[in-house]
Amino acid sequence: MEGRLQVFAGNSNIPLARQIVAHLNMNLGRALVGQFKNGETRVRLEENVRGSDVFVIQSLTQPVDHHLMELLIMIDALRRASAERVTAVIPYYAYAKQEKKTTGREPISAKLVANLLTVAGTSRVLTMDLHAPAIEGFFDIPVDHLQAGPLLADYFRSKHLENVVVVSPDAGGVGRANRFREQIGAGLAIIAKQRPEPDVSEVLEMVGDVGGKTAVIVDDMISTGGTLVEAARALKERGAVEVYACATHGIFAGNALSLIADSVLKETVVTNTIPLQPEAEAARVRTISVAALFAEAIIRIHKDLSLSALFSR
Ligand code: R5P
């Protein structure tokens, strides 16, 4: 790509955006991203982007719809200002759990978000740990899909825990947990859960031996915390000595952090795809930065280099 590299950010995760540009030895592009008095999003680019290879960093954190709209309007502004290529860098892609109908008369919101991004003028997407990898196929533009698993595995390897069993808290996460198990060298256990209603999780059964072991639950996201806290409780009941957890996206919706603070979890590790709330420390939650990985991906995309090497780091 010939054009110069410029990186802008919406308001959803400024600390991560600053870390990413620090790794790139550059400053964030200057732009006004605010609101009119009537609540509508107001964007004005304050530097020239004509002919540039532009990346816009925006995690779809709460308030999700507002941050999505900021991203769409920034992309529209960049296109109208003649940016050559616009990559939406979306460390956390929201609406991903609505990637299929579970019953009649429901939307497929993850597909709608993909359509909105495409119509706004996005040339390509750089994201991390989509809840359902099939969402990549909702786009007809290139999607680069990074994984936080290797970074989280590095952290757990550095703790030198003994007699570890990696736990998938539901059937859908078995592939992820199995890759993590291979990376840290441990056994595998699988929980079967059910959701009697949205945002409520119940452990039904467990496969694998966890008695006397240190359990590490691996998930893609922590939303209400229900899945995690129930899984940790079931593991302790079945004889696990200590229970740790890790996930890429720490959403911590509602009272998730106080549920985790009051749980048997010894430590919960998430990445900074979503900014951490101040109560996280009391809940024994710590973060690992994905900034260097995103910076490397941005450079490789800009230089038209392969990203494959990043997927196994
Ligand atoms: C489910 O399929 C996901 O992988 C997570 O386990 C789930 O989204 C976590 O949600 P919550 O924290 O609300 O139980």
PDB file of N, CA, C and O in Angstrom, residues 187-229:
ATOM      1  N   GLY A 187      -4.273 -30.887  31.083  1.00  0.00           N
ATOM      2  CA  GLY A 187      -5.423 -31.721  30.740  1.00  0.00           C
ATOM      3  C   GLY A 187      -6.612 -30.859  30.345  1.00  0.00           C
ATOM      4  O   GLY A 187      -6.543 -29.629  30.366  1.00  0.00           O
ATOM      5  N   LEU A 188      -7.717 -31.526  29.995  1.00  0.00           N
ATOM      6  CA  LEU A 188      -8.901 -30.801  29.523  1.00  0.00           C
ATOM      7  C   LEU A 188     -10.158 -31.310  30.236  1.00  0.00           C
ATOM      8  O   LEU A 188     -10.327 -32.516  30.411  1.00  0.00           O
ATOM      9  N   ALA A 189     -11.001 -30.394  30.647  1.00  0.00           N
ATOM     10  CA  ALA A 189     -12.334 -30.753  31.158  1.00  0.00           C
ATOM     11  C   ALA A 189     -13.359 -29.875  30.450  1.00  0.00           C
ATOM     12  O   ALA A 189     -13.048 -28.758  30.017  1.00  0.00           O
ATOM     13  N   ILE A 190     -14.550 -30.398  30.310  1.00  0.00           N
ATOM     14  CA  ILE A 190     -15.603 -29.676  29.569  1.00  0.00           C
ATOM     15  C   ILE A 190     -16.876 -29.636  30.409  1.00  0.00           C
ATOM     16  O   ILE A 190     -17.305 -30.666  30.949  1.00  0.00           O
ATOM     17  N   ILE A 191     -17.443 -28.457  30.498  1.00  0.00           N
ATOM     18  CA  ILE A 191     -18.713 -28.308  31.223  1.00  0.00           C
ATOM     19  C   ILE A 191     -19.846 -28.212  30.195  1.00  0.00           C
ATOM     20  O   ILE A 191     -19.699 -27.540  29.170  1.00  0.00           O
ATOM     21  N   ALA A 192     -20.929 -28.874  30.494  1.00  0.00           N
ATOM     22  CA  ALA A 192     -22.146 -28.687  29.679  1.00  0.00           C
ATOM     23  C   ALA A 192     -23.035 -27.739  30.466  1.00  0.00           C
ATOM     24  O   ALA A 192     -23.341 -27.981  31.643  1.00  0.00           O
ATOM     25  N   LYS A 193     -23.398 -26.607  29.832  1.00  0.00           N
ATOM     26  CA  LYS A 193     -24.247 -25.650  30.548  1.00  0.00           C
ATOM     27  C   LYS A 193     -25.551 -25.456  29.781  1.00  0.00           C
ATOM     28  O   LYS A 193     -25.646 -25.799  28.600  1.00  0.00           O
ATOM     29  N   GLN A 194     -26.515 -24.910  30.469  1.00  0.00           N
ATOM     30  CA  GLN A 194     -27.748 -24.523  29.770  1.00  0.00           C
ATOM     31  C   GLN A 194     -28.105 -23.107  30.188  1.00  0.00           C
ATOM     32  O   GLN A 194     -27.695 -22.631  31.255  1.00  0.00           O
ATOM     33  N   ARG A 195     -28.850 -22.436  29.303  1.00  0.00           N
ATOM     34  CA  ARG A 195     -29.336 -21.096  29.616  1.00  0.00           C
ATOM     35  C   ARG A 195     -30.855 -21.154  29.680  1.00  0.00           C
ATOM     36  O   ARG A 195     -31.515 -21.149  28.636  1.00  0.00           O
ATOM     37  N   PRO A 196     -31.417 -21.272  30.902  1.00  0.00           N
ATOM     38  CA  PRO A 196     -32.878 -21.333  30.992  1.00  0.00           C
ATOM     39  C   PRO A 196     -33.533 -20.058  30.475  1.00  0.00           C
ATOM     40  O   PRO A 196     -34.671 -20.075  30.024  1.00  0.00           O
ATOM     41  N   GLU A 197     -32.819 -18.938  30.553  1.00  0.00           N
ATOM     42  CA  GLU A 197     -33.279 -17.681  29.953  1.00  0.00           C
ATOM     43  C   GLU A 197     -32.045 -16.859  29.604  1.00  0.00           C
ATOM     44  O   GLU A 197     -30.943 -17.155  30.098  1.00  0.00           O
ATOM     45  N   PRO A 198     -32.177 -15.813  28.754  1.00  0.00           N
ATOM     46  CA  PRO A 198     -30.999 -15.046  28.375  1.00  0.00           C
ATOM     47  C   PRO A 198     -30.258 -14.521  29.608  1.00  0.00           C
ATOM     48  O   PRO A 198     -30.891 -14.109  30.588  1.00  0.00           O
ATOM     49  N   ASP A 199     -28.913 -14.563  29.556  1.00  0.00           N
ATOM     50  CA  ASP A 199     -28.057 -14.040  30.620  1.00  0.00           C
ATOM     51  C   ASP A 199     -28.109 -14.840  31.922  1.00  0.00           C
ATOM     52  O   ASP A 199     -27.661 -14.383  32.964  1.00  0.00           O
ATOM     53  N   VAL A 200     -28.698 -16.052  31.896  1.00  0.00           N
ATOM     54  CA  VAL A 200     -28.686 -16.920  33.085  1.00  0.00           C
ATOM     55  C   VAL A 200     -28.029 -18.242  32.678  1.00  0.00           C
ATOM     56  O   VAL A 200     -28.362 -18.804  31.646  1.00  0.00           O
ATOM     57  N   SER A 201     -27.058 -18.699  33.506  1.00  0.00           N
ATOM     58  CA  SER A 201     -26.299 -19.893  33.139  1.00  0.00           C
ATOM     59  C   SER A 201     -26.388 -20.940  34.248  1.00  0.00           C
ATOM     60  O   SER A 201     -26.294 -20.618  35.428  1.00  0.00           O
ATOM     61  N   GLU A 202     -26.569 -22.229  33.853  1.00  0.00           N
ATOM     62  CA  GLU A 202     -26.618 -23.323  34.829  1.00  0.00           C
ATOM     63  C   GLU A 202     -25.713 -24.456  34.364  1.00  0.00           C
ATOM     64  O   GLU A 202     -25.754 -24.840  33.193  1.00  0.00           O
ATOM     65  N   VAL A 203     -24.892 -24.991  35.295  1.00  0.00           N
ATOM     66  CA  VAL A 203     -24.036 -26.126  34.952  1.00  0.00           C
ATOM     67  C   VAL A 203     -24.874 -27.396  34.982  1.00  0.00           C
ATOM     68  O   VAL A 203     -25.561 -27.675  35.961  1.00  0.00           O
ATOM     69  N   LEU A 204     -24.810 -28.169  33.881  1.00  0.00           N
ATOM     70  CA  LEU A 204     -25.568 -29.416  33.824  1.00  0.00           C
ATOM     71  C   LEU A 204     -24.688 -30.616  34.171  1.00  0.00           C
ATOM     72  O   LEU A 204     -25.048 -31.466  34.961  1.00  0.00           O
ATOM     73  N   GLU A 205     -23.517 -30.665  33.555  1.00  0.00           N
ATOM     74  CA  GLU A 205     -22.648 -31.841  33.695  1.00  0.00           C
ATOM     75  C   GLU A 205     -21.205 -31.440  33.413  1.00  0.00           C
ATOM     76  O   GLU A 205     -20.944 -30.373  32.836  1.00  0.00           O
ATOM     77  N   MET A 206     -20.264 -32.315  33.822  1.00  0.00           N
ATOM     78  CA  MET A 206     -18.859 -32.035  33.538  1.00  0.00           C
ATOM     79  C   MET A 206     -18.171 -33.305  33.052  1.00  0.00           C
ATOM     80  O   MET A 206     -18.410 -34.385  33.589  1.00  0.00           O
ATOM     81  N   VAL A 207     -17.316 -33.150  32.032  1.00  0.00           N
ATOM     82  CA  VAL A 207     -16.548 -34.286  31.533  1.00  0.00           C
ATOM     83  C   VAL A 207     -15.086 -34.005  31.845  1.00  0.00           C
ATOM     84  O   VAL A 207     -14.585 -32.917  31.556  1.00  0.00           O
ATOM     85  N   GLY A 208     -14.383 -34.952  32.462  1.00  0.00           N
ATOM     86  CA  GLY A 208     -12.952 -34.762  32.779  1.00  0.00           C
ATOM     87  C   GLY A 208     -12.742 -34.722  34.279  1.00  0.00           C
ATOM     88  O   GLY A 208     -13.637 -34.375  35.037  1.00  0.00           O
ATOM     89  N   ASP A 209     -11.508 -35.088  34.664  1.00  0.00           N
ATOM     90  CA  ASP A 209     -11.183 -35.194  36.083  1.00  0.00           C
ATOM     91  C   ASP A 209     -10.545 -33.890  36.569  1.00  0.00           C
ATOM     92  O   ASP A 209      -9.519 -33.459  36.036  1.00  0.00           O
ATOM     93  N   VAL A 210     -11.140 -33.251  37.565  1.00  0.00           N
ATOM     94  CA  VAL A 210     -10.588 -31.983  38.070  1.00  0.00           C
ATOM     95  C   VAL A 210     -10.171 -32.104  39.541  1.00  0.00           C
ATOM     96  O   VAL A 210      -9.607 -31.159  40.099  1.00  0.00           O
ATOM     97  N   GLY A 211     -10.426 -33.249  40.158  1.00  0.00           N
ATOM     98  CA  GLY A 211     -10.129 -33.456  41.583  1.00  0.00           C
ATOM     99  C   GLY A 211      -8.644 -33.249  41.874  1.00  0.00           C
ATOM    100  O   GLY A 211      -7.791 -33.813  41.197  1.00  0.00           O
ATOM    101  N   GLY A 212      -8.311 -32.424  42.863  1.00  0.00           N
ATOM    102  CA  GLY A 212      -6.921 -32.184  43.269  1.00  0.00           C
ATOM    103  C   GLY A 212      -6.138 -31.329  42.290  1.00  0.00           C
ATOM    104  O   GLY A 212      -4.923 -31.180  42.420  1.00  0.00           O
ATOM    105  N   LYS A 213      -6.799 -30.760  41.281  1.00  0.00           N
ATOM    106  CA  LYS A 213      -6.082 -30.027  40.228  1.00  0.00           C
ATOM    107  C   LYS A 213      -6.299 -28.516  40.319  1.00  0.00           C
ATOM    108  O   LYS A 213      -7.236 -28.042  40.965  1.00  0.00           O
ATOM    109  N   THR A 214      -5.422 -27.791  39.625  1.00  0.00           N
ATOM    110  CA  THR A 214      -5.601 -26.347  39.471  1.00  0.00           C
ATOM    111  C   THR A 214      -6.343 -26.127  38.167  1.00  0.00           C
ATOM    112  O   THR A 214      -5.837 -26.484  37.095  1.00  0.00           O
ATOM    113  N   ALA A 215      -7.530 -25.566  38.241  1.00  0.00           N
ATOM    114  CA  ALA A 215      -8.362 -25.400  37.040  1.00  0.00           C
ATOM    115  C   ALA A 215      -8.182 -24.003  36.460  1.00  0.00           C
ATOM    116  O   ALA A 215      -8.121 -23.013  37.197  1.00  0.00           O
ATOM    117  N   VAL A 216      -8.083 -23.945  35.133  1.00  0.00           N
ATOM    118  CA  VAL A 216      -8.046 -22.650  34.433  1.00  0.00           C
ATOM    119  C   VAL A 216      -9.195 -22.651  33.426  1.00  0.00           C
ATOM    120  O   VAL A 216      -9.165 -23.384  32.434  1.00  0.00           O
ATOM    121  N   ILE A 217     -10.210 -21.859  33.705  1.00  0.00           N
ATOM    122  CA  ILE A 217     -11.362 -21.761  32.793  1.00  0.00           C
ATOM    123  C   ILE A 217     -10.982 -20.806  31.662  1.00  0.00           C
ATOM    124  O   ILE A 217     -10.438 -19.728  31.902  1.00  0.00           O
ATOM    125  N   VAL A 218     -11.280 -21.204  30.428  1.00  0.00           N
ATOM    126  CA  VAL A 218     -10.943 -20.367  29.265  1.00  0.00           C
ATOM    127  C   VAL A 218     -12.232 -20.032  28.513  1.00  0.00           C
ATOM    128  O   VAL A 218     -12.998 -20.924  28.164  1.00  0.00           O
ATOM    129  N   ASP A 219     -12.439 -18.741  28.260  1.00  0.00           N
ATOM    130  CA  ASP A 219     -13.657 -18.339  27.544  1.00  0.00           C
ATOM    131  C   ASP A 219     -13.307 -17.187  26.601  1.00  0.00           C
ATOM    132  O   ASP A 219     -12.217 -16.610  26.693  1.00  0.00           O
ATOM    133  N   ASP A 220     -14.232 -16.849  25.701  1.00  0.00           N
ATOM    134  CA  ASP A 220     -13.950 -15.704  24.822  1.00  0.00           C
ATOM    135  C   ASP A 220     -14.376 -14.395  25.469  1.00  0.00           C
ATOM    136  O   ASP A 220     -13.770 -13.361  25.232  1.00  0.00           O
ATOM    137  N   MET A 221     -15.422 -14.435  26.287  1.00  0.00           N
ATOM    138  CA  MET A 221     -15.890 -13.192  26.893  1.00  0.00           C
ATOM    139  C   MET A 221     -16.522 -13.461  28.253  1.00  0.00           C
ATOM    140  O   MET A 221     -17.001 -14.563  28.528  1.00  0.00           O
ATOM    141  N   ILE A 222     -16.474 -12.441  29.102  1.00  0.00           N
ATOM    142  CA  ILE A 222     -17.188 -12.501  30.375  1.00  0.00           C
ATOM    143  C   ILE A 222     -18.199 -11.366  30.316  1.00  0.00           C
ATOM    144  O   ILE A 222     -17.824 -10.200  30.252  1.00  0.00           O
ATOM    145  N   SER A 223     -19.465 -11.710  30.294  1.00  0.00           N
ATOM    146  CA  SER A 223     -20.487 -10.672  30.202  1.00  0.00           C
ATOM    147  C   SER A 223     -21.126 -10.479  31.590  1.00  0.00           C
ATOM    148  O   SER A 223     -20.629  -9.701  32.394  1.00  0.00           O
ATOM    149  N   THR A 224     -22.173 -11.231  31.922  1.00  0.00           N
ATOM    150  CA  THR A 224     -22.769 -11.091  33.263  1.00  0.00           C
ATOM    151  C   THR A 224     -21.906 -11.767  34.326  1.00  0.00           C
ATOM    152  O   THR A 224     -22.139 -11.588  35.516  1.00  0.00           O
ATOM    153  N   GLY A 225     -20.961 -12.603  33.896  1.00  0.00           N
ATOM    154  CA  GLY A 225     -20.131 -13.352  34.845  1.00  0.00           C
ATOM    155  C   GLY A 225     -20.792 -14.643  35.303  1.00  0.00           C
ATOM    156  O   GLY A 225     -20.175 -15.452  35.994  1.00  0.00           O
ATOM    157  N   GLY A 226     -22.048 -14.870  34.911  1.00  0.00           N
ATOM    158  CA  GLY A 226     -22.793 -16.047  35.366  1.00  0.00           C
ATOM    159  C   GLY A 226     -22.122 -17.357  34.955  1.00  0.00           C
ATOM    160  O   GLY A 226     -21.961 -18.273  35.771  1.00  0.00           O
ATOM    161  N   THR A 227     -21.710 -17.446  33.685  1.00  0.00           N
ATOM    162  CA  THR A 227     -21.072 -18.673  33.187  1.00  0.00           C
ATOM    163  C   THR A 227     -19.836 -18.993  34.018  1.00  0.00           C
ATOM    164  O   THR A 227     -19.627 -20.128  34.470  1.00  0.00           O
ATOM    165  N   LEU A 228     -19.030 -17.969  34.241  1.00  0.00           N
ATOM    166  CA  LEU A 228     -17.747 -18.144  34.928  1.00  0.00           C
ATOM    167  C   LEU A 228     -17.933 -18.540  36.395  1.00  0.00           C
ATOM    168  O   LEU A 228     -17.324 -19.510  36.876  1.00  0.00           O
ATOM    169  N   VAL A 229     -18.776 -17.811  37.090  1.00  0.00           N
ATOM    170  CA  VAL A 229     -18.947 -18.038  38.527  1.00  0.00           C
ATOM    171  C   VAL A 229     -19.585 -19.409  38.775  1.00  0.00           C
ATOM    172  O   VAL A 229     -19.172 -20.144  39.675  1.00  0.00           O
TER     173      VAL A 229
END
